[in-house]
Amino acid sequence: MAAWVLAVGDEVVGWVALSNVSLGPFRSANLGYWVDARHVGRGLATAAVREACRAADELLGLHRVEAGTLLVNLASQRVLAKCDFAPIGTAPEYLHIDGQWRDHVIFQRILNDRAPL
Ligand SMILES: CC(C)(COP(=O)(O)OP(=O)(O)OC[C@H]1O[C@@H](n2cnc3c(N)ncnc32)[C@H](O)[C@@H]1OP(=O)(O)O)[C@@H](O)C(=O)NCCC(=O)NCCS
């Protein structure tokens, strides 16, 4: 996993993480992020996701990043669209959240066309 905290001054106001980092022919990771409700609407998530994708490409050498959002999470879907992610489908019962398996929209961003090392 690679993870970063988002800070305003000395206050932690969010995080972004790449998990399930896979190399070989897949070279992919799952992206997650969160911004404190008091700091939303300022572009923090968008900036963090862009930076995580840059690191996934330039530092980790990945080919692809995947992210999933609840169907109702339009703010998160907007963040992904602004960061050049494309929807690839809906995964039924994808994550267990608040006591129930929830459907998610799955997005991916292809980072580059390099062949695996
Ligand atoms: C979703 C979340 C990460 C957004 O963080 P943020 O820092 O406010 O995101 P940004 O400011 O970079 O961008 C938000 C965008 O969503 C838009 N937006 C906000 N609420 C929206 C809504 N209800 N419907 C549609 N768009 C919405 C904003 O207008 C903005 O787009 P714009 O720049 O075109 O105006 C934050 O609300 C959060 O952490 N939520 C809880 C955890 C979560 O959902 N994490 C993601 C899991 S997939």
PDB file of C-alpha atoms and ligand atoms in Angstrom:
ATOM      1  CA  MET A   1       0.000   0.000   0.000  1.00  0.00           C
ATOM      2  CA  ALA A   2       1.020   3.609  -0.616  1.00  0.00           C
ATOM      3  CA  ALA A   3      -0.843   6.237   1.404  1.00  0.00           C
ATOM      4  CA  TRP A   4      -0.685   9.986   1.929  1.00  0.00           C
ATOM      5  CA  VAL A   5      -2.378  12.307   4.394  1.00  0.00           C
ATOM      6  CA  LEU A   6      -3.829  15.664   3.332  1.00  0.00           C
ATOM      7  CA  ALA A   7      -2.934  18.477   5.706  1.00  0.00           C
ATOM      8  CA  VAL A   8      -4.029  22.066   6.119  1.00  0.00           C
ATOM      9  CA  GLY A   9      -1.372  23.582   8.350  1.00  0.00           C
ATOM     10  CA  ASP A  10      -0.773  20.962  11.043  1.00  0.00           C
ATOM     11  CA  GLU A  11      -4.305  19.521  10.818  1.00  0.00           C
ATOM     12  CA  VAL A  12      -4.921  16.227   9.016  1.00  0.00           C
ATOM     13  CA  VAL A  13      -8.015  16.770   6.845  1.00  0.00           C
ATOM     14  CA  GLY A  14      -7.998  13.675   4.660  1.00  0.00           C
ATOM     15  CA  TRP A  15      -6.087  10.826   3.067  1.00  0.00           C
ATOM     16  CA  VAL A  16      -5.582   9.111  -0.252  1.00  0.00           C
ATOM     17  CA  ALA A  17      -4.265   5.578  -0.677  1.00  0.00           C
ATOM     18  CA  LEU A  18      -3.331   3.037  -3.317  1.00  0.00           C
ATOM     19  CA  SER A  19      -4.009  -0.499  -2.066  1.00  0.00           C
ATOM     20  CA  ASN A  20      -3.860  -3.988  -3.568  1.00  0.00           C
ATOM     21  CA  VAL A  21      -0.852  -2.884  -5.606  1.00  0.00           C
ATOM     22  CA  SER A  22      -0.294  -5.613  -8.185  1.00  0.00           C
ATOM     23  CA  LEU A  23       2.731  -5.925 -10.482  1.00  0.00           C
ATOM     24  CA  GLY A  24       3.437  -8.475 -13.233  1.00  0.00           C
ATOM     25  CA  PRO A  25       1.146  -8.230 -16.250  1.00  0.00           C
ATOM     26  CA  PHE A  26      -1.642  -6.451 -14.285  1.00  0.00           C
ATOM     27  CA  ARG A  27       0.303  -3.465 -12.815  1.00  0.00           C
ATOM     28  CA  SER A  28      -2.799  -2.051 -11.159  1.00  0.00           C
ATOM     29  CA  ALA A  29      -3.956  -0.702  -7.787  1.00  0.00           C
ATOM     30  CA  ASN A  30      -7.163   0.307  -6.018  1.00  0.00           C
ATOM     31  CA  LEU A  31      -7.625   3.973  -5.100  1.00  0.00           C
ATOM     32  CA  GLY A  32      -9.392   5.251  -1.975  1.00  0.00           C
ATOM     33  CA  TYR A  33      -9.744   8.763  -0.549  1.00  0.00           C
ATOM     34  CA  TRP A  34     -11.530  10.810   2.060  1.00  0.00           C
ATOM     35  CA  VAL A  35     -11.774  14.531   2.893  1.00  0.00           C
ATOM     36  CA  ASP A  36     -13.067  15.898   6.211  1.00  0.00           C
ATOM     37  CA  ALA A  37     -16.577  17.346   5.755  1.00  0.00           C
ATOM     38  CA  ARG A  38     -15.350  20.760   6.998  1.00  0.00           C
ATOM     39  CA  HIS A  39     -12.922  20.971   4.056  1.00  0.00           C
ATOM     40  CA  VAL A  40     -14.921  19.613   1.094  1.00  0.00           C
ATOM     41  CA  GLY A  41     -15.616  21.666  -2.024  1.00  0.00           C
ATOM     42  CA  ARG A  42     -12.111  23.153  -2.267  1.00  0.00           C
ATOM     43  CA  GLY A  43     -10.624  20.736  -4.779  1.00  0.00           C
ATOM     44  CA  LEU A  44      -8.612  18.810  -2.174  1.00  0.00           C
ATOM     45  CA  ALA A  45      -9.780  15.349  -3.285  1.00  0.00           C
ATOM     46  CA  THR A  46      -9.197  16.178  -6.939  1.00  0.00           C
ATOM     47  CA  ALA A  47      -5.646  17.387  -6.245  1.00  0.00           C
ATOM     48  CA  ALA A  48      -4.920  14.337  -4.077  1.00  0.00           C
ATOM     49  CA  VAL A  49      -6.249  11.848  -6.633  1.00  0.00           C
ATOM     50  CA  ARG A  50      -4.207  13.488  -9.404  1.00  0.00           C
ATOM     51  CA  GLU A  51      -1.062  13.278  -7.264  1.00  0.00           C
ATOM     52  CA  ALA A  52      -1.729   9.647  -6.338  1.00  0.00           C
ATOM     53  CA  CYS A  53      -2.123   8.805 -10.050  1.00  0.00           C
ATOM     54  CA  ARG A  54       1.127  10.619 -10.845  1.00  0.00           C
ATOM     55  CA  ALA A  55       2.887   8.572  -8.159  1.00  0.00           C
ATOM     56  CA  ALA A  56       1.251   5.350  -9.406  1.00  0.00           C
ATOM     57  CA  ASP A  57       2.643   6.045 -12.877  1.00  0.00           C
ATOM     58  CA  GLU A  58       6.023   7.639 -12.193  1.00  0.00           C
ATOM     59  CA  LEU A  59       7.069   6.066  -8.878  1.00  0.00           C
ATOM     60  CA  LEU A  60       5.295   2.679  -8.780  1.00  0.00           C
ATOM     61  CA  GLY A  61       5.374   2.028 -12.532  1.00  0.00           C
ATOM     62  CA  LEU A  62       1.726   0.983 -12.659  1.00  0.00           C
ATOM     63  CA  HIS A  63      -0.392   0.814 -15.816  1.00  0.00           C
ATOM     64  CA  ARG A  64      -3.842   1.307 -14.308  1.00  0.00           C
ATOM     65  CA  VAL A  65      -5.684   2.626 -11.220  1.00  0.00           C
ATOM     66  CA  GLU A  66      -9.165   1.437 -10.249  1.00  0.00           C
ATOM     67  CA  ALA A  67     -11.722   3.111  -7.959  1.00  0.00           C
ATOM     68  CA  GLY A  68     -15.270   2.269  -6.914  1.00  0.00           C
ATOM     69  CA  THR A  69     -18.011   4.533  -5.588  1.00  0.00           C
ATOM     70  CA  LEU A  70     -21.502   4.002  -4.251  1.00  0.00           C
ATOM     71  CA  LEU A  71     -24.090   4.701  -6.957  1.00  0.00           C
ATOM     72  CA  VAL A  72     -25.338   7.716  -4.977  1.00  0.00           C
ATOM     73  CA  ASN A  73     -21.878   9.219  -4.355  1.00  0.00           C
ATOM     74  CA  LEU A  74     -22.036  11.831  -7.109  1.00  0.00           C
ATOM     75  CA  ALA A  75     -19.321  14.014  -5.549  1.00  0.00           C
ATOM     76  CA  SER A  76     -16.838  11.150  -5.643  1.00  0.00           C
ATOM     77  CA  GLN A  77     -17.851  10.272  -9.207  1.00  0.00           C
ATOM     78  CA  ARG A  78     -17.250  13.908 -10.171  1.00  0.00           C
ATOM     79  CA  VAL A  79     -13.774  13.793  -8.595  1.00  0.00           C
ATOM     80  CA  LEU A  80     -12.932  10.715 -10.663  1.00  0.00           C
ATOM     81  CA  ALA A  81     -14.280  12.284 -13.867  1.00  0.00           C
ATOM     82  CA  LYS A  82     -12.151  15.400 -13.270  1.00  0.00           C
ATOM     83  CA  CYS A  83      -9.134  13.104 -12.868  1.00  0.00           C
ATOM     84  CA  ASP A  84      -9.712  11.334 -16.225  1.00  0.00           C
ATOM     85  CA  PHE A  85     -11.205   8.112 -14.834  1.00  0.00           C
ATOM     86  CA  ALA A  86     -13.765   6.335 -17.023  1.00  0.00           C
ATOM     87  CA  PRO A  87     -16.679   4.221 -15.734  1.00  0.00           C
ATOM     88  CA  ILE A  88     -16.365   0.560 -16.711  1.00  0.00           C
ATOM     89  CA  GLY A  89     -19.525  -0.844 -15.146  1.00  0.00           C
ATOM     90  CA  THR A  90     -21.485  -1.529 -11.992  1.00  0.00           C
ATOM     91  CA  ALA A  91     -20.367  -4.265  -9.616  1.00  0.00           C
ATOM     92  CA  PRO A  92     -23.291  -5.720  -7.630  1.00  0.00           C
ATOM     93  CA  GLU A  93     -22.790  -6.188  -3.872  1.00  0.00           C
ATOM     94  CA  TYR A  94     -19.170  -4.987  -4.151  1.00  0.00           C
ATOM     95  CA  LEU A  95     -18.416  -3.702  -0.607  1.00  0.00           C
ATOM     96  CA  HIS A  96     -19.942  -4.273   2.837  1.00  0.00           C
ATOM     97  CA  ILE A  97     -20.861  -0.769   4.119  1.00  0.00           C
ATOM     98  CA  ASP A  98     -23.197   0.120   6.989  1.00  0.00           C
ATOM     99  CA  GLY A  99     -24.393  -3.453   7.455  1.00  0.00           C
ATOM    100  CA  GLN A 100     -25.128  -4.300   3.836  1.00  0.00           C
ATOM    101  CA  TRP A 101     -23.353  -5.373   0.639  1.00  0.00           C
ATOM    102  CA  ARG A 102     -23.574  -2.328  -1.634  1.00  0.00           C
ATOM    103  CA  ASP A 103     -23.431  -2.027  -5.430  1.00  0.00           C
ATOM    104  CA  HIS A 104     -20.609   0.213  -6.725  1.00  0.00           C
ATOM    105  CA  VAL A 105     -19.776   1.968  -9.981  1.00  0.00           C
ATOM    106  CA  ILE A 106     -16.263   0.890 -10.965  1.00  0.00           C
ATOM    107  CA  PHE A 107     -13.941   3.381 -12.671  1.00  0.00           C
ATOM    108  CA  GLN A 108     -10.463   3.020 -14.130  1.00  0.00           C
ATOM    109  CA  ARG A 109      -7.760   5.307 -15.388  1.00  0.00           C
ATOM    110  CA  ILE A 110      -5.151   3.972 -17.782  1.00  0.00           C
ATOM    111  CA  LEU A 111      -1.899   5.741 -16.872  1.00  0.00           C
ATOM    112  CA  ASN A 112       0.402   4.820 -19.771  1.00  0.00           C
ATOM    113  CA  ASP A 113       1.062   2.257 -22.502  1.00  0.00           C
ATOM    114  CA  ARG A 114       4.410   1.005 -21.212  1.00  0.00           C
ATOM    115  CA  ALA A 115       4.938  -2.747 -21.424  1.00  0.00           C
ATOM    116  CA  PRO A 116       5.470  -4.534 -18.075  1.00  0.00           C
ATOM    117  CA  LEU A 117       9.157  -4.787 -17.089  1.00  0.00           C
TER     118      LEU A 117
HETATM  119  C1  LIG B   1     -16.241  12.695  -2.144  1.00  0.00           C
HETATM  120  C2  LIG B   1     -15.159  13.578  -1.492  1.00  0.00           C
HETATM  121  C3  LIG B   1     -13.833  12.806  -1.516  1.00  0.00           C
HETATM  122  C4  LIG B   1     -15.039  14.884  -2.295  1.00  0.00           C
HETATM  123  O1  LIG B   1     -13.981  15.651  -1.738  1.00  0.00           O
HETATM  124  P1  LIG B   1     -13.775  17.211  -2.170  1.00  0.00           P
HETATM  125  O2  LIG B   1     -12.457  17.632  -1.630  1.00  0.00           O
HETATM  126  O3  LIG B   1     -14.969  17.991  -1.818  1.00  0.00           O
HETATM  127  O4  LIG B   1     -13.718  17.046  -3.770  1.00  0.00           O
HETATM  128  P2  LIG B   1     -13.365  18.219  -4.830  1.00  0.00           P
HETATM  129  O5  LIG B   1     -13.602  19.533  -4.186  1.00  0.00           O
HETATM  130  O6  LIG B   1     -12.020  17.927  -5.373  1.00  0.00           O
HETATM  131  O7  LIG B   1     -14.436  17.948  -5.980  1.00  0.00           O
HETATM  132  C5  LIG B   1     -15.799  17.706  -5.663  1.00  0.00           C
HETATM  133  C6  LIG B   1     -16.638  17.839  -6.919  1.00  0.00           C
HETATM  134  O8  LIG B   1     -17.902  17.185  -6.696  1.00  0.00           O
HETATM  135  C7  LIG B   1     -18.954  18.103  -6.955  1.00  0.00           C
HETATM  136  N1  LIG B   1     -20.073  17.729  -6.122  1.00  0.00           N
HETATM  137  C8  LIG B   1     -20.205  17.868  -4.785  1.00  0.00           C
HETATM  138  N2  LIG B   1     -21.383  17.380  -4.393  1.00  0.00           N
HETATM  139  C9  LIG B   1     -22.013  16.916  -5.501  1.00  0.00           C
HETATM  140  C10 LIG B   1     -23.261  16.299  -5.736  1.00  0.00           C
HETATM  141  N3  LIG B   1     -24.124  16.046  -4.743  1.00  0.00           N
HETATM  142  N4  LIG B   1     -23.573  15.959  -7.013  1.00  0.00           N
HETATM  143  C11 LIG B   1     -22.728  16.202  -8.034  1.00  0.00           C
HETATM  144  N5  LIG B   1     -21.498  16.785  -7.864  1.00  0.00           N
HETATM  145  C12 LIG B   1     -21.161  17.133  -6.602  1.00  0.00           C
HETATM  146  C13 LIG B   1     -18.351  19.455  -6.647  1.00  0.00           C
HETATM  147  O9  LIG B   1     -19.105  20.484  -7.220  1.00  0.00           O
HETATM  148  C14 LIG B   1     -16.970  19.278  -7.267  1.00  0.00           C
HETATM  149  O10 LIG B   1     -17.009  19.346  -8.692  1.00  0.00           O
HETATM  150  P3  LIG B   1     -16.608  20.731  -9.484  1.00  0.00           P
HETATM  151  O11 LIG B   1     -15.173  21.006  -9.155  1.00  0.00           O
HETATM  152  O12 LIG B   1     -16.835  20.400 -10.924  1.00  0.00           O
HETATM  153  O13 LIG B   1     -17.513  21.815  -8.955  1.00  0.00           O
HETATM  154  C15 LIG B   1     -15.541  13.924  -0.011  1.00  0.00           C
HETATM  155  O14 LIG B   1     -16.824  14.479   0.011  1.00  0.00           O
HETATM  156  C16 LIG B   1     -15.504  12.728   0.928  1.00  0.00           C
HETATM  157  O15 LIG B   1     -14.450  12.415   1.484  1.00  0.00           O
HETATM  158  N6  LIG B   1     -16.641  12.055   1.103  1.00  0.00           N
HETATM  159  C17 LIG B   1     -16.725  10.934   2.038  1.00  0.00           C
HETATM  160  C18 LIG B   1     -15.793   9.771   1.662  1.00  0.00           C
HETATM  161  C19 LIG B   1     -15.929   9.337   0.227  1.00  0.00           C
HETATM  162  O16 LIG B   1     -17.012   9.381  -0.356  1.00  0.00           O
HETATM  163  N7  LIG B   1     -14.776   8.920  -0.320  1.00  0.00           N
HETATM  164  C20 LIG B   1     -14.753   8.408  -1.665  1.00  0.00           C
HETATM  165  C21 LIG B   1     -15.149   6.982  -1.658  1.00  0.00           C
HETATM  166  S1  LIG B   1     -15.385   6.402  -3.299  1.00  0.00           S
END
